[in-house]
Amino acid sequence: MKIIYADNAATTPVSPTARQVLLETMDQVWGNPSSLHTVGQAANEVLQKARQDVAKCLNAQKDREIYFTSGGSESDNQALLTGATLGKKKGKMHIISTAFEHHAVLHSLKRLEKEGFQVTLLDVGKQGIVTPEQVEAAIRPDTCMVSVMFANNEIGTIQPIAEIGAVCRKHGVLFHTDAVQAVGHVPVDVQAMHIDLLSLSAHKFGGPKGVGALYARTGVWLTNLIEGGAQERGKRGGTENVPGIAAMAAALTESCQHMAEVGEKLTVLRDRLIAGLSQIPLTIVNGDTQRRLPGNVNVCFQGIEGESLLLLLDAKGIEASSGSACTSGSLDPSHVLLALGLPHEVAHGSLRLSLGPDITGEDVTYMLAEIRQVVDYLRSISPVWEAIEKGEIHYAV
């Protein structure tokens, strides 16, 4: 049975280019980049070349604005801690974010609230878009930071980052964006978009897991999250993962080179999926259908549970995900879908399909047919669906 992998928002397979760089670096450049001898300096050269490549892909002004981390969550944590620390020194303890951020951001904000910070979470509306006007209206004299994700990890909606960045720059407020889902898939220009801090993770664009980066604009002095040695200019202790970093830079460079053609292909297939799934009765497409990542499709089917849908699709070779937190043991639906205003009962029936560059038109045809069949089957054995058909249950969506 052919496996159709449609869960690229969760992780992507390591690209052949990144895999080759990873193995070659592990084999040939195994020194500690902090060592002064020849072997160590060879590793340092690879490290600095990777820093240059990542900076170029983001259009960072200087290579030294790139700090290597273990991934997006660590980068998010350090960015928020930095904004909070700098703000507190000035007596500013108000942070603005959104209700549908990744938990790496939301949980960090909860921690900061316990330390006395005030947090405003902006409403994202039914389309999953935050406006610059919302951000500007929420800025107060004591606002120290705004953190708005570039593209949502579940529904794929892309925020007006450049406009929000301009508002923050106008008011002298630090601007962070969690760009884990965006980098390597849509154009990101930290200078043109007025971004002060940006988080990214290698395994979202064909790089290995456990490696990422934090961009910090010159003049933004990072607060240490991990103490240790003088690595990463003293802002992130621990010997750098040189092979992983080199592979990440290779994967990002490759992704940026092919971004336009891959994005065009995935947009066509995405729209085919959205159009086909929308023909299933009582299906809700989550998020704006145009301002979203090229490969992201997120829908809710009323009258079924997302967990059952995933298991049956897996048996048919379709690897997808649901907004329901089934793997964590939680019965709560996705906070992202709830932020859109969906009722709990509807949010439980969600399906996320995130496409990769290897997906084909035939794969889309197969998915549409099999998803329709599985939804029909689950509804045929669902007492909730029976009640919906009889008009005994109606959800306001």
mmCIF file of C-alpha atoms in Angstrom:
data_model
loop_
_atom_site.group_PDB
_atom_site.id
_atom_site.type_symbol
_atom_site.label_atom_id
_atom_site.label_comp_id
_atom_site.label_asym_id
_atom_site.label_seq_id
_atom_site.Cartn_x
_atom_site.Cartn_y
_atom_site.Cartn_z
ATOM 1 C CA MET A 1 0.000 0.000 0.000
ATOM 2 C CA LYS A 2 1.304 3.423 -0.958
ATOM 3 C CA ILE A 3 1.805 5.864 1.891
ATOM 4 C CA ILE A 4 0.688 9.441 1.235
ATOM 5 C CA TYR A 5 2.396 11.654 3.780
ATOM 6 C CA ALA A 6 0.247 14.741 4.391
ATOM 7 C CA ASP A 7 1.529 15.830 7.793
ATOM 8 C CA ASN A 8 4.405 18.098 6.808
ATOM 9 C CA ALA A 9 3.343 20.746 9.313
ATOM 10 C CA ALA A 10 4.272 18.266 12.043
ATOM 11 C CA THR A 11 7.622 17.423 10.479
ATOM 12 C CA THR A 12 9.157 16.971 7.062
ATOM 13 C CA PRO A 13 11.413 14.166 5.837
ATOM 14 C CA VAL A 14 15.083 15.124 5.739
ATOM 15 C CA SER A 15 15.935 16.186 2.208
ATOM 16 C CA PRO A 16 18.619 14.211 0.328
ATOM 17 C CA THR A 17 20.777 17.333 0.207
ATOM 18 C CA ALA A 18 20.517 17.921 3.951
ATOM 19 C CA ARG A 19 21.136 14.241 4.683
ATOM 20 C CA GLN A 20 24.312 14.254 2.595
ATOM 21 C CA VAL A 21 25.613 17.394 4.310
ATOM 22 C CA LEU A 22 24.747 15.967 7.723
ATOM 23 C CA LEU A 23 26.632 12.719 7.155
ATOM 24 C CA GLU A 24 29.637 14.355 5.508
ATOM 25 C CA THR A 25 29.970 16.883 8.313
ATOM 26 C CA MET A 26 29.669 14.211 10.997
ATOM 27 C CA ASP A 27 32.376 12.187 9.270
ATOM 28 C CA GLN A 28 34.779 14.897 8.154
ATOM 29 C CA VAL A 29 34.220 17.949 10.399
ATOM 30 C CA TRP A 30 33.865 16.459 13.859
ATOM 31 C CA GLY A 31 35.874 19.005 15.853
ATOM 32 C CA ASN A 32 34.618 21.365 18.534
ATOM 33 C CA PRO A 33 34.167 24.778 16.871
ATOM 34 C CA SER A 34 35.380 26.526 20.040
ATOM 35 C CA SER A 35 38.784 24.823 19.866
ATOM 36 C CA LEU A 36 41.699 26.859 18.525
ATOM 37 C CA HIS A 37 43.469 24.027 16.727
ATOM 38 C CA THR A 38 43.068 23.155 13.065
ATOM 39 C CA VAL A 39 40.395 20.490 13.566
ATOM 40 C CA GLY A 40 38.320 22.829 15.709
ATOM 41 C CA GLN A 41 38.665 25.760 13.358
ATOM 42 C CA ALA A 42 37.531 23.592 10.434
ATOM 43 C CA ALA A 43 34.304 23.001 12.354
ATOM 44 C CA ASN A 44 34.044 26.708 13.138
ATOM 45 C CA GLU A 45 34.326 27.537 9.444
ATOM 46 C CA VAL A 46 31.380 25.227 8.697
ATOM 47 C CA LEU A 47 29.431 26.841 11.539
ATOM 48 C CA GLN A 48 30.032 30.355 10.283
ATOM 49 C CA LYS A 49 29.204 29.404 6.691
ATOM 50 C CA ALA A 50 25.881 28.023 7.902
ATOM 51 C CA ARG A 51 25.256 31.246 9.817
ATOM 52 C CA GLN A 52 25.867 33.219 6.622
ATOM 53 C CA ASP A 53 23.509 31.006 4.640
ATOM 54 C CA VAL A 54 20.669 31.285 7.156
ATOM 55 C CA ALA A 55 21.158 35.045 7.405
ATOM 56 C CA LYS A 56 20.994 35.330 3.615
ATOM 57 C CA CYS A 57 17.733 33.378 3.415
ATOM 58 C CA LEU A 58 16.147 35.722 5.966
ATOM 59 C CA ASN A 59 17.800 38.846 4.513
ATOM 60 C CA ALA A 60 19.352 39.580 7.884
ATOM 61 C CA GLN A 61 21.659 42.566 7.865
ATOM 62 C CA LYS A 62 24.503 40.739 9.621
ATOM 63 C CA ASP A 63 25.480 37.077 10.024
ATOM 64 C CA ARG A 64 25.952 37.616 13.759
ATOM 65 C CA GLU A 65 22.200 38.237 14.089
ATOM 66 C CA ILE A 66 21.677 34.465 13.763
ATOM 67 C CA TYR A 67 21.911 32.381 16.940
ATOM 68 C CA PHE A 68 21.668 28.593 16.685
ATOM 69 C CA THR A 69 19.333 26.764 19.054
ATOM 70 C CA SER A 70 17.733 23.346 19.474
ATOM 71 C CA GLY A 71 14.592 24.355 17.596
ATOM 72 C CA GLY A 72 11.541 26.583 17.465
ATOM 73 C CA SER A 73 10.382 26.088 21.042
ATOM 74 C CA GLU A 74 13.718 27.110 22.510
ATOM 75 C CA SER A 75 13.906 30.095 20.174
ATOM 76 C CA ASP A 76 10.388 31.194 21.151
ATOM 77 C CA ASN A 77 11.221 30.892 24.837
ATOM 78 C CA GLN A 78 14.417 32.922 24.532
ATOM 79 C CA ALA A 79 12.757 35.590 22.409
ATOM 80 C CA LEU A 80 9.929 36.125 24.892
ATOM 81 C CA LEU A 81 12.262 36.057 27.871
ATOM 82 C CA THR A 82 14.411 38.658 26.124
ATOM 83 C CA GLY A 83 11.478 40.958 25.428
ATOM 84 C CA ALA A 84 10.241 40.614 28.992
ATOM 85 C CA THR A 85 13.660 41.273 30.513
ATOM 86 C CA LEU A 86 14.308 44.346 28.377
ATOM 87 C CA GLY A 87 10.822 45.633 29.083
ATOM 88 C CA LYS A 88 11.056 45.153 32.819
ATOM 89 C CA LYS A 89 14.245 47.224 32.932
ATOM 90 C CA LYS A 90 12.222 50.112 31.491
ATOM 91 C CA GLY A 91 9.208 49.512 33.715
ATOM 92 C CA LYS A 92 7.196 48.115 30.801
ATOM 93 C CA MET A 93 5.472 44.823 31.640
ATOM 94 C CA HIS A 94 2.738 44.422 29.034
ATOM 95 C CA ILE A 95 2.976 41.906 26.179
ATOM 96 C CA ILE A 96 0.644 41.493 23.204
ATOM 97 C CA SER A 97 0.145 38.193 21.394
ATOM 98 C CA THR A 98 -2.703 36.193 19.850
ATOM 99 C CA ALA A 99 -5.067 33.528 21.085
ATOM 100 C CA PHE A 100 -3.873 30.914 18.593
ATOM 101 C CA GLU A 101 -0.111 30.975 19.039
ATOM 102 C CA HIS A 102 1.924 27.796 19.410
ATOM 103 C CA HIS A 103 2.070 26.525 22.974
ATOM 104 C CA ALA A 104 5.780 27.395 23.114
ATOM 105 C CA VAL A 105 4.606 31.016 23.091
ATOM 106 C CA LEU A 106 1.387 30.674 25.092
ATOM 107 C CA HIS A 107 2.975 28.670 27.897
ATOM 108 C CA SER A 108 5.886 31.097 28.075
ATOM 109 C CA LEU A 109 3.407 33.953 28.398
ATOM 110 C CA LYS A 110 1.597 32.185 31.232
ATOM 111 C CA ARG A 111 4.903 31.872 33.022
ATOM 112 C CA LEU A 112 5.575 35.570 32.555
ATOM 113 C CA GLU A 113 2.119 36.382 33.904
ATOM 114 C CA LYS A 114 3.088 34.632 37.132
ATOM 115 C CA GLU A 115 6.053 36.990 37.280
ATOM 116 C CA GLY A 116 3.808 40.051 37.126
ATOM 117 C CA PHE A 117 3.532 40.703 33.384
ATOM 118 C CA GLN A 118 0.181 41.548 31.825
ATOM 119 C CA VAL A 119 -0.671 39.725 28.594
ATOM 120 C CA THR A 120 -3.232 40.712 25.969
ATOM 121 C CA LEU A 121 -4.234 37.927 23.554
ATOM 122 C CA LEU A 122 -5.812 39.328 20.417
ATOM 123 C CA ASP A 123 -8.859 37.753 18.799
ATOM 124 C CA VAL A 124 -8.098 36.208 15.405
ATOM 125 C CA GLY A 125 -11.694 36.084 14.111
ATOM 126 C CA LYS A 126 -13.284 33.374 12.007
ATOM 127 C CA GLN A 127 -10.667 33.775 9.262
ATOM 128 C CA GLY A 128 -7.693 33.379 11.602
ATOM 129 C CA ILE A 129 -6.139 36.748 10.745
ATOM 130 C CA VAL A 130 -4.911 39.460 13.120
ATOM 131 C CA THR A 131 -4.962 42.992 11.744
ATOM 132 C CA PRO A 132 -2.365 45.734 12.250
ATOM 133 C CA GLU A 133 -5.200 47.917 13.556
ATOM 134 C CA GLN A 134 -5.878 45.402 16.335
ATOM 135 C CA VAL A 135 -2.236 45.424 17.321
ATOM 136 C CA GLU A 136 -2.000 49.211 17.320
ATOM 137 C CA ALA A 137 -5.180 49.556 19.371
ATOM 138 C CA ALA A 138 -3.801 47.141 21.975
ATOM 139 C CA ILE A 139 -0.422 48.893 22.388
ATOM 140 C CA ARG A 140 -0.153 50.766 25.680
ATOM 141 C CA PRO A 141 2.547 53.026 27.137
ATOM 142 C CA ASP A 142 3.794 50.018 29.124
ATOM 143 C CA THR A 143 3.825 47.562 26.175
ATOM 144 C CA CYS A 144 7.286 46.047 25.792
ATOM 145 C CA MET A 145 6.698 43.391 23.160
ATOM 146 C CA VAL A 146 4.372 42.052 20.477
ATOM 147 C CA SER A 147 4.587 38.369 19.446
ATOM 148 C CA VAL A 148 2.499 37.295 16.447
ATOM 149 C CA MET A 149 3.153 34.045 14.604
ATOM 150 C CA PHE A 150 3.967 34.362 10.902
ATOM 151 C CA ALA A 151 1.796 31.431 9.820
ATOM 152 C CA ASN A 152 -0.417 29.310 12.031
ATOM 153 C CA ASN A 153 0.712 25.735 12.533
ATOM 154 C CA GLU A 154 -2.793 24.259 12.326
ATOM 155 C CA ILE A 155 -4.855 26.335 9.907
ATOM 156 C CA GLY A 156 -1.950 27.820 7.939
ATOM 157 C CA THR A 157 -3.200 31.410 7.872
ATOM 158 C CA ILE A 158 -0.484 33.955 7.105
ATOM 159 C CA GLN A 159 -0.513 37.156 9.139
ATOM 160 C CA PRO A 160 0.225 40.668 7.780
ATOM 161 C CA ILE A 161 3.660 40.553 9.366
ATOM 162 C CA ALA A 162 5.200 43.520 7.540
ATOM 163 C CA GLU A 163 2.301 45.783 8.500
ATOM 164 C CA ILE A 164 2.331 44.602 12.124
ATOM 165 C CA GLY A 165 6.088 45.068 12.222
ATOM 166 C CA ALA A 166 5.702 48.628 10.946
ATOM 167 C CA VAL A 167 3.193 49.395 13.725
ATOM 168 C CA CYS A 168 5.574 48.015 16.345
ATOM 169 C CA ARG A 169 8.522 49.956 14.955
ATOM 170 C CA LYS A 170 6.418 53.150 14.919
ATOM 171 C CA HIS A 171 5.638 52.751 18.622
ATOM 172 C CA GLY A 172 9.091 51.557 19.650
ATOM 173 C CA VAL A 173 7.812 48.124 20.674
ATOM 174 C CA LEU A 174 9.883 44.970 20.186
ATOM 175 C CA PHE A 175 8.360 42.617 17.578
ATOM 176 C CA HIS A 176 8.810 38.845 17.625
ATOM 177 C CA THR A 177 7.349 36.356 15.189
ATOM 178 C CA ASP A 178 7.243 32.587 15.470
ATOM 179 C CA ALA A 179 8.029 31.800 11.836
ATOM 180 C CA VAL A 180 8.531 28.056 12.297
ATOM 181 C CA GLN A 181 5.827 27.178 9.750
ATOM 182 C CA ALA A 182 6.697 29.977 7.327
ATOM 183 C CA VAL A 183 10.462 29.918 6.856
ATOM 184 C CA GLY A 184 11.392 27.926 3.764
ATOM 185 C CA HIS A 185 7.809 27.995 2.464
ATOM 186 C CA VAL A 186 6.949 31.672 1.943
ATOM 187 C CA PRO A 187 9.203 34.724 1.531
ATOM 188 C CA VAL A 188 10.579 36.057 4.829
ATOM 189 C CA ASP A 189 12.527 39.330 4.925
ATOM 190 C CA VAL A 190 13.362 40.421 8.447
ATOM 191 C CA GLN A 191 14.466 43.893 7.353
ATOM 192 C CA ALA A 192 11.533 44.747 5.086
ATOM 193 C CA MET A 193 9.075 43.284 7.606
ATOM 194 C CA HIS A 194 10.516 45.197 10.585
ATOM 195 C CA ILE A 195 11.101 41.994 12.556
ATOM 196 C CA ASP A 196 13.247 42.238 15.693
ATOM 197 C CA LEU A 197 13.190 38.577 16.745
ATOM 198 C CA LEU A 198 12.293 35.502 14.690
ATOM 199 C CA SER A 199 12.127 31.788 15.523
ATOM 200 C CA LEU A 200 12.673 28.932 13.063
ATOM 201 C CA SER A 201 13.126 25.164 13.161
ATOM 202 C CA ALA A 202 15.031 22.966 10.705
ATOM 203 C CA HIS A 203 12.705 19.982 10.590
ATOM 204 C CA LYS A 204 9.883 22.046 9.105
ATOM 205 C CA PHE A 205 11.731 22.542 5.800
ATOM 206 C CA GLY A 206 13.679 19.337 5.200
ATOM 207 C CA GLY A 207 16.347 19.692 7.873
ATOM 208 C CA PRO A 208 17.018 17.407 10.854
ATOM 209 C CA LYS A 209 15.150 17.564 14.159
ATOM 210 C CA GLY A 210 16.673 19.147 17.224
ATOM 211 C CA VAL A 211 18.184 22.200 15.558
ATOM 212 C CA GLY A 212 16.853 25.685 14.882
ATOM 213 C CA ALA A 213 17.742 29.336 15.038
ATOM 214 C CA LEU A 214 16.780 32.626 16.601
ATOM 215 C CA TYR A 215 17.236 35.819 14.623
ATOM 216 C CA ALA A 216 17.864 38.848 16.823
ATOM 217 C CA ARG A 217 18.244 42.250 15.183
ATOM 218 C CA THR A 218 21.424 44.124 15.988
ATOM 219 C CA GLY A 219 20.802 46.136 19.142
ATOM 220 C CA VAL A 220 18.494 43.530 20.714
ATOM 221 C CA TRP A 221 20.618 42.046 23.495
ATOM 222 C CA LEU A 222 19.414 38.497 24.158
ATOM 223 C CA THR A 223 18.682 37.210 27.644
ATOM 224 C CA ASN A 224 20.311 33.835 28.182
ATOM 225 C CA LEU A 225 18.007 30.850 28.433
ATOM 226 C CA ILE A 226 20.841 28.308 28.687
ATOM 227 C CA GLU A 227 23.900 29.304 30.687
ATOM 228 C CA GLY A 228 27.258 27.712 29.985
ATOM 229 C CA GLY A 229 30.219 28.616 27.864
ATOM 230 C CA ALA A 230 30.878 31.387 25.395
ATOM 231 C CA GLN A 231 29.156 29.666 22.458
ATOM 232 C CA GLU A 232 26.859 31.748 20.240
ATOM 233 C CA ARG A 233 28.591 34.895 21.430
ATOM 234 C CA GLY A 234 27.810 33.987 25.015
ATOM 235 C CA LYS A 235 24.038 33.927 24.511
ATOM 236 C CA ARG A 236 23.452 30.153 24.277
ATOM 237 C CA GLY A 237 25.702 27.820 26.218
ATOM 238 C CA GLY A 238 26.556 24.352 24.902
ATOM 239 C CA THR A 239 28.734 22.991 22.110
ATOM 240 C CA GLU A 240 27.013 23.697 18.800
ATOM 241 C CA ASN A 241 25.506 20.829 16.820
ATOM 242 C CA VAL A 242 27.670 21.532 13.775
ATOM 243 C CA PRO A 243 26.402 18.674 11.548
ATOM 244 C CA GLY A 244 22.756 19.519 12.313
ATOM 245 C CA ILE A 245 23.336 23.224 11.770
ATOM 246 C CA ALA A 246 25.114 22.624 8.457
ATOM 247 C CA ALA A 247 22.281 20.366 7.317
ATOM 248 C CA MET A 248 19.709 22.957 8.368
ATOM 249 C CA ALA A 249 21.440 25.669 6.354
ATOM 250 C CA ALA A 250 21.604 23.370 3.312
ATOM 251 C CA ALA A 251 17.912 22.484 3.607
ATOM 252 C CA LEU A 252 16.889 26.117 4.024
ATOM 253 C CA THR A 253 18.974 27.277 1.077
ATOM 254 C CA GLU A 254 17.464 24.557 -1.089
ATOM 255 C CA SER A 255 13.917 25.351 0.084
ATOM 256 C CA CYS A 256 14.340 29.054 -0.655
ATOM 257 C CA GLN A 257 15.747 28.335 -4.120
ATOM 258 C CA HIS A 258 12.699 26.231 -5.055
ATOM 259 C CA MET A 259 10.119 28.153 -3.005
ATOM 260 C CA ALA A 260 8.277 29.773 -5.915
ATOM 261 C CA GLU A 261 7.814 26.632 -8.017
ATOM 262 C CA VAL A 262 6.931 24.391 -5.064
ATOM 263 C CA GLY A 263 4.557 27.002 -3.672
ATOM 264 C CA GLU A 264 2.772 27.348 -7.006
ATOM 265 C CA LYS A 265 2.344 23.582 -7.300
ATOM 266 C CA LEU A 266 1.102 23.137 -3.734
ATOM 267 C CA THR A 267 -1.338 26.033 -3.993
ATOM 268 C CA VAL A 268 -3.066 24.369 -6.940
ATOM 269 C CA LEU A 269 -3.298 21.033 -5.131
ATOM 270 C CA ARG A 270 -4.368 22.725 -1.891
ATOM 271 C CA ASP A 271 -7.217 24.496 -3.643
ATOM 272 C CA ARG A 272 -8.296 21.233 -5.281
ATOM 273 C CA LEU A 273 -8.451 19.599 -1.882
ATOM 274 C CA ILE A 274 -10.374 22.462 -0.324
ATOM 275 C CA ALA A 275 -12.872 22.527 -3.194
ATOM 276 C CA GLY A 276 -13.369 18.750 -3.100
ATOM 277 C CA LEU A 277 -13.720 18.460 0.671
ATOM 278 C CA SER A 278 -16.123 21.407 0.725
ATOM 279 C CA GLN A 279 -18.558 19.293 -1.298
ATOM 280 C CA ILE A 280 -19.010 16.979 1.690
ATOM 281 C CA PRO A 281 -22.141 18.184 3.540
ATOM 282 C CA LEU A 282 -21.607 20.273 6.684
ATOM 283 C CA THR A 283 -17.888 20.702 6.139
ATOM 284 C CA ILE A 284 -16.209 23.844 7.453
ATOM 285 C CA VAL A 285 -12.971 25.151 5.982
ATOM 286 C CA ASN A 286 -10.952 26.660 8.824
ATOM 287 C CA GLY A 287 -9.150 29.919 8.163
ATOM 288 C CA ASP A 288 -8.872 32.252 5.207
ATOM 289 C CA THR A 289 -8.751 30.249 1.982
ATOM 290 C CA GLN A 290 -6.288 32.590 0.232
ATOM 291 C CA ARG A 291 -3.983 33.997 2.906
ATOM 292 C CA ARG A 292 -2.670 30.620 3.971
ATOM 293 C CA LEU A 293 0.376 28.444 3.474
ATOM 294 C CA PRO A 294 0.527 26.814 0.023
ATOM 295 C CA GLY A 295 0.213 23.272 1.345
ATOM 296 C CA ASN A 296 -2.215 23.709 4.252
ATOM 297 C CA VAL A 297 -5.792 22.381 4.319
ATOM 298 C CA ASN A 298 -7.783 22.353 7.558
ATOM 299 C CA VAL A 299 -11.435 21.377 7.734
ATOM 300 C CA CYS A 300 -14.019 20.221 10.267
ATOM 301 C CA PHE A 301 -16.632 17.576 9.515
ATOM 302 C CA GLN A 302 -19.683 17.892 11.745
ATOM 303 C CA GLY A 303 -20.894 14.749 13.441
ATOM 304 C CA ILE A 304 -17.592 12.825 13.708
ATOM 305 C CA GLU A 305 -14.497 12.651 15.914
ATOM 306 C CA GLY A 306 -11.111 13.588 14.486
ATOM 307 C CA GLU A 307 -9.319 10.719 16.239
ATOM 308 C CA SER A 308 -11.445 8.077 14.510
ATOM 309 C CA LEU A 309 -10.985 9.833 11.195
ATOM 310 C CA LEU A 310 -7.196 9.784 11.545
ATOM 311 C CA LEU A 311 -7.019 6.121 12.440
ATOM 312 C CA LEU A 312 -9.170 5.042 9.508
ATOM 313 C CA LEU A 313 -7.250 7.259 7.077
ATOM 314 C CA ASP A 314 -3.989 5.825 8.383
ATOM 315 C CA ALA A 315 -5.286 2.349 7.543
ATOM 316 C CA LYS A 316 -5.757 3.600 3.986
ATOM 317 C CA GLY A 317 -2.216 4.965 3.782
ATOM 318 C CA ILE A 318 -3.087 8.629 4.348
ATOM 319 C CA GLU A 319 -0.957 10.214 7.077
ATOM 320 C CA ALA A 320 -2.646 13.333 8.410
ATOM 321 C CA SER A 321 -3.394 15.037 11.705
ATOM 322 C CA SER A 322 -6.331 16.464 13.622
ATOM 323 C CA GLY A 323 -6.863 19.576 15.645
ATOM 324 C CA SER A 324 -7.852 17.347 18.543
ATOM 325 C CA ALA A 325 -5.073 16.730 21.040
ATOM 326 C CA CYS A 326 -5.533 12.964 20.867
ATOM 327 C CA THR A 327 -1.892 12.064 21.334
ATOM 328 C CA SER A 328 -1.558 14.050 24.554
ATOM 329 C CA GLY A 329 -4.378 12.242 26.320
ATOM 330 C CA SER A 330 -6.465 15.421 26.376
ATOM 331 C CA LEU A 331 -10.126 15.403 25.404
ATOM 332 C CA ASP A 332 -10.046 19.120 24.693
ATOM 333 C CA PRO A 333 -10.247 20.259 21.072
ATOM 334 C CA SER A 334 -7.624 22.474 19.474
ATOM 335 C CA HIS A 335 -7.211 25.900 21.064
ATOM 336 C CA VAL A 336 -6.617 27.226 17.557
ATOM 337 C CA LEU A 337 -10.029 26.131 16.325
ATOM 338 C CA LEU A 338 -11.712 27.395 19.476
ATOM 339 C CA ALA A 339 -10.018 30.752 18.858
ATOM 340 C CA LEU A 340 -11.835 30.875 15.501
ATOM 341 C CA GLY A 341 -15.114 30.654 17.403
ATOM 342 C CA LEU A 342 -15.947 27.038 16.561
ATOM 343 C CA PRO A 343 -18.025 25.088 19.104
ATOM 344 C CA HIS A 344 -16.180 22.319 20.957
ATOM 345 C CA GLU A 345 -18.302 19.656 19.274
ATOM 346 C CA VAL A 346 -17.406 20.870 15.782
ATOM 347 C CA ALA A 347 -13.726 21.460 16.550
ATOM 348 C CA HIS A 348 -13.413 17.801 17.578
ATOM 349 C CA GLY A 349 -14.060 16.739 13.982
ATOM 350 C CA SER A 350 -11.067 18.467 12.421
ATOM 351 C CA LEU A 351 -8.599 17.251 9.811
ATOM 352 C CA ARG A 352 -5.332 18.910 8.838
ATOM 353 C CA LEU A 353 -3.633 17.973 5.589
ATOM 354 C CA SER A 354 -0.237 19.626 5.098
ATOM 355 C CA LEU A 355 1.272 18.830 1.730
ATOM 356 C CA GLY A 356 4.904 18.419 0.758
ATOM 357 C CA PRO A 357 6.721 18.879 -2.559
ATOM 358 C CA ASP A 358 6.396 15.181 -3.461
ATOM 359 C CA ILE A 359 2.577 15.176 -3.418
ATOM 360 C CA THR A 360 0.911 14.534 -6.793
ATOM 361 C CA GLY A 361 -2.439 15.175 -8.420
ATOM 362 C CA GLU A 362 -3.148 11.437 -8.222
ATOM 363 C CA ASP A 363 -2.520 11.574 -4.481
ATOM 364 C CA VAL A 364 -5.073 14.351 -4.137
ATOM 365 C CA THR A 365 -7.638 12.374 -6.134
ATOM 366 C CA TYR A 366 -7.091 9.366 -3.880
ATOM 367 C CA MET A 367 -7.335 11.435 -0.699
ATOM 368 C CA LEU A 368 -10.568 13.090 -1.762
ATOM 369 C CA ALA A 369 -12.211 9.742 -2.496
ATOM 370 C CA GLU A 370 -11.005 8.005 0.661
ATOM 371 C CA ILE A 371 -11.736 10.907 2.995
ATOM 372 C CA ARG A 372 -15.275 11.131 1.645
ATOM 373 C CA GLN A 373 -15.737 7.398 2.176
ATOM 374 C CA VAL A 374 -14.399 7.485 5.739
ATOM 375 C CA VAL A 375 -16.501 10.512 6.687
ATOM 376 C CA ASP A 376 -19.628 8.848 5.293
ATOM 377 C CA TYR A 377 -18.858 5.674 7.247
ATOM 378 C CA LEU A 378 -18.228 7.466 10.538
ATOM 379 C CA ARG A 379 -21.405 9.484 10.144
ATOM 380 C CA SER A 380 -23.393 6.318 9.410
ATOM 381 C CA ILE A 381 -22.546 4.970 12.868
ATOM 382 C CA SER A 382 -22.753 8.306 14.710
ATOM 383 C CA PRO A 383 -25.820 9.088 16.838
ATOM 384 C CA VAL A 384 -24.737 12.735 16.783
ATOM 385 C CA TRP A 385 -24.891 12.817 12.988
ATOM 386 C CA GLU A 386 -28.306 11.185 13.102
ATOM 387 C CA ALA A 387 -29.503 13.936 15.438
ATOM 388 C CA ILE A 388 -27.986 16.583 13.142
ATOM 389 C CA GLU A 389 -29.807 15.121 10.135
ATOM 390 C CA LYS A 390 -33.092 15.141 12.068
ATOM 391 C CA GLY A 391 -32.571 18.756 13.007
ATOM 392 C CA GLU A 392 -32.351 17.931 16.714
ATOM 393 C CA ILE A 393 -28.821 19.386 16.908
ATOM 394 C CA HIS A 394 -27.635 22.542 15.214
ATOM 395 C CA TYR A 395 -24.278 24.177 15.768
ATOM 396 C CA ALA A 396 -23.803 27.889 15.194
ATOM 397 C CA VAL A 397 -20.660 28.145 13.054
#
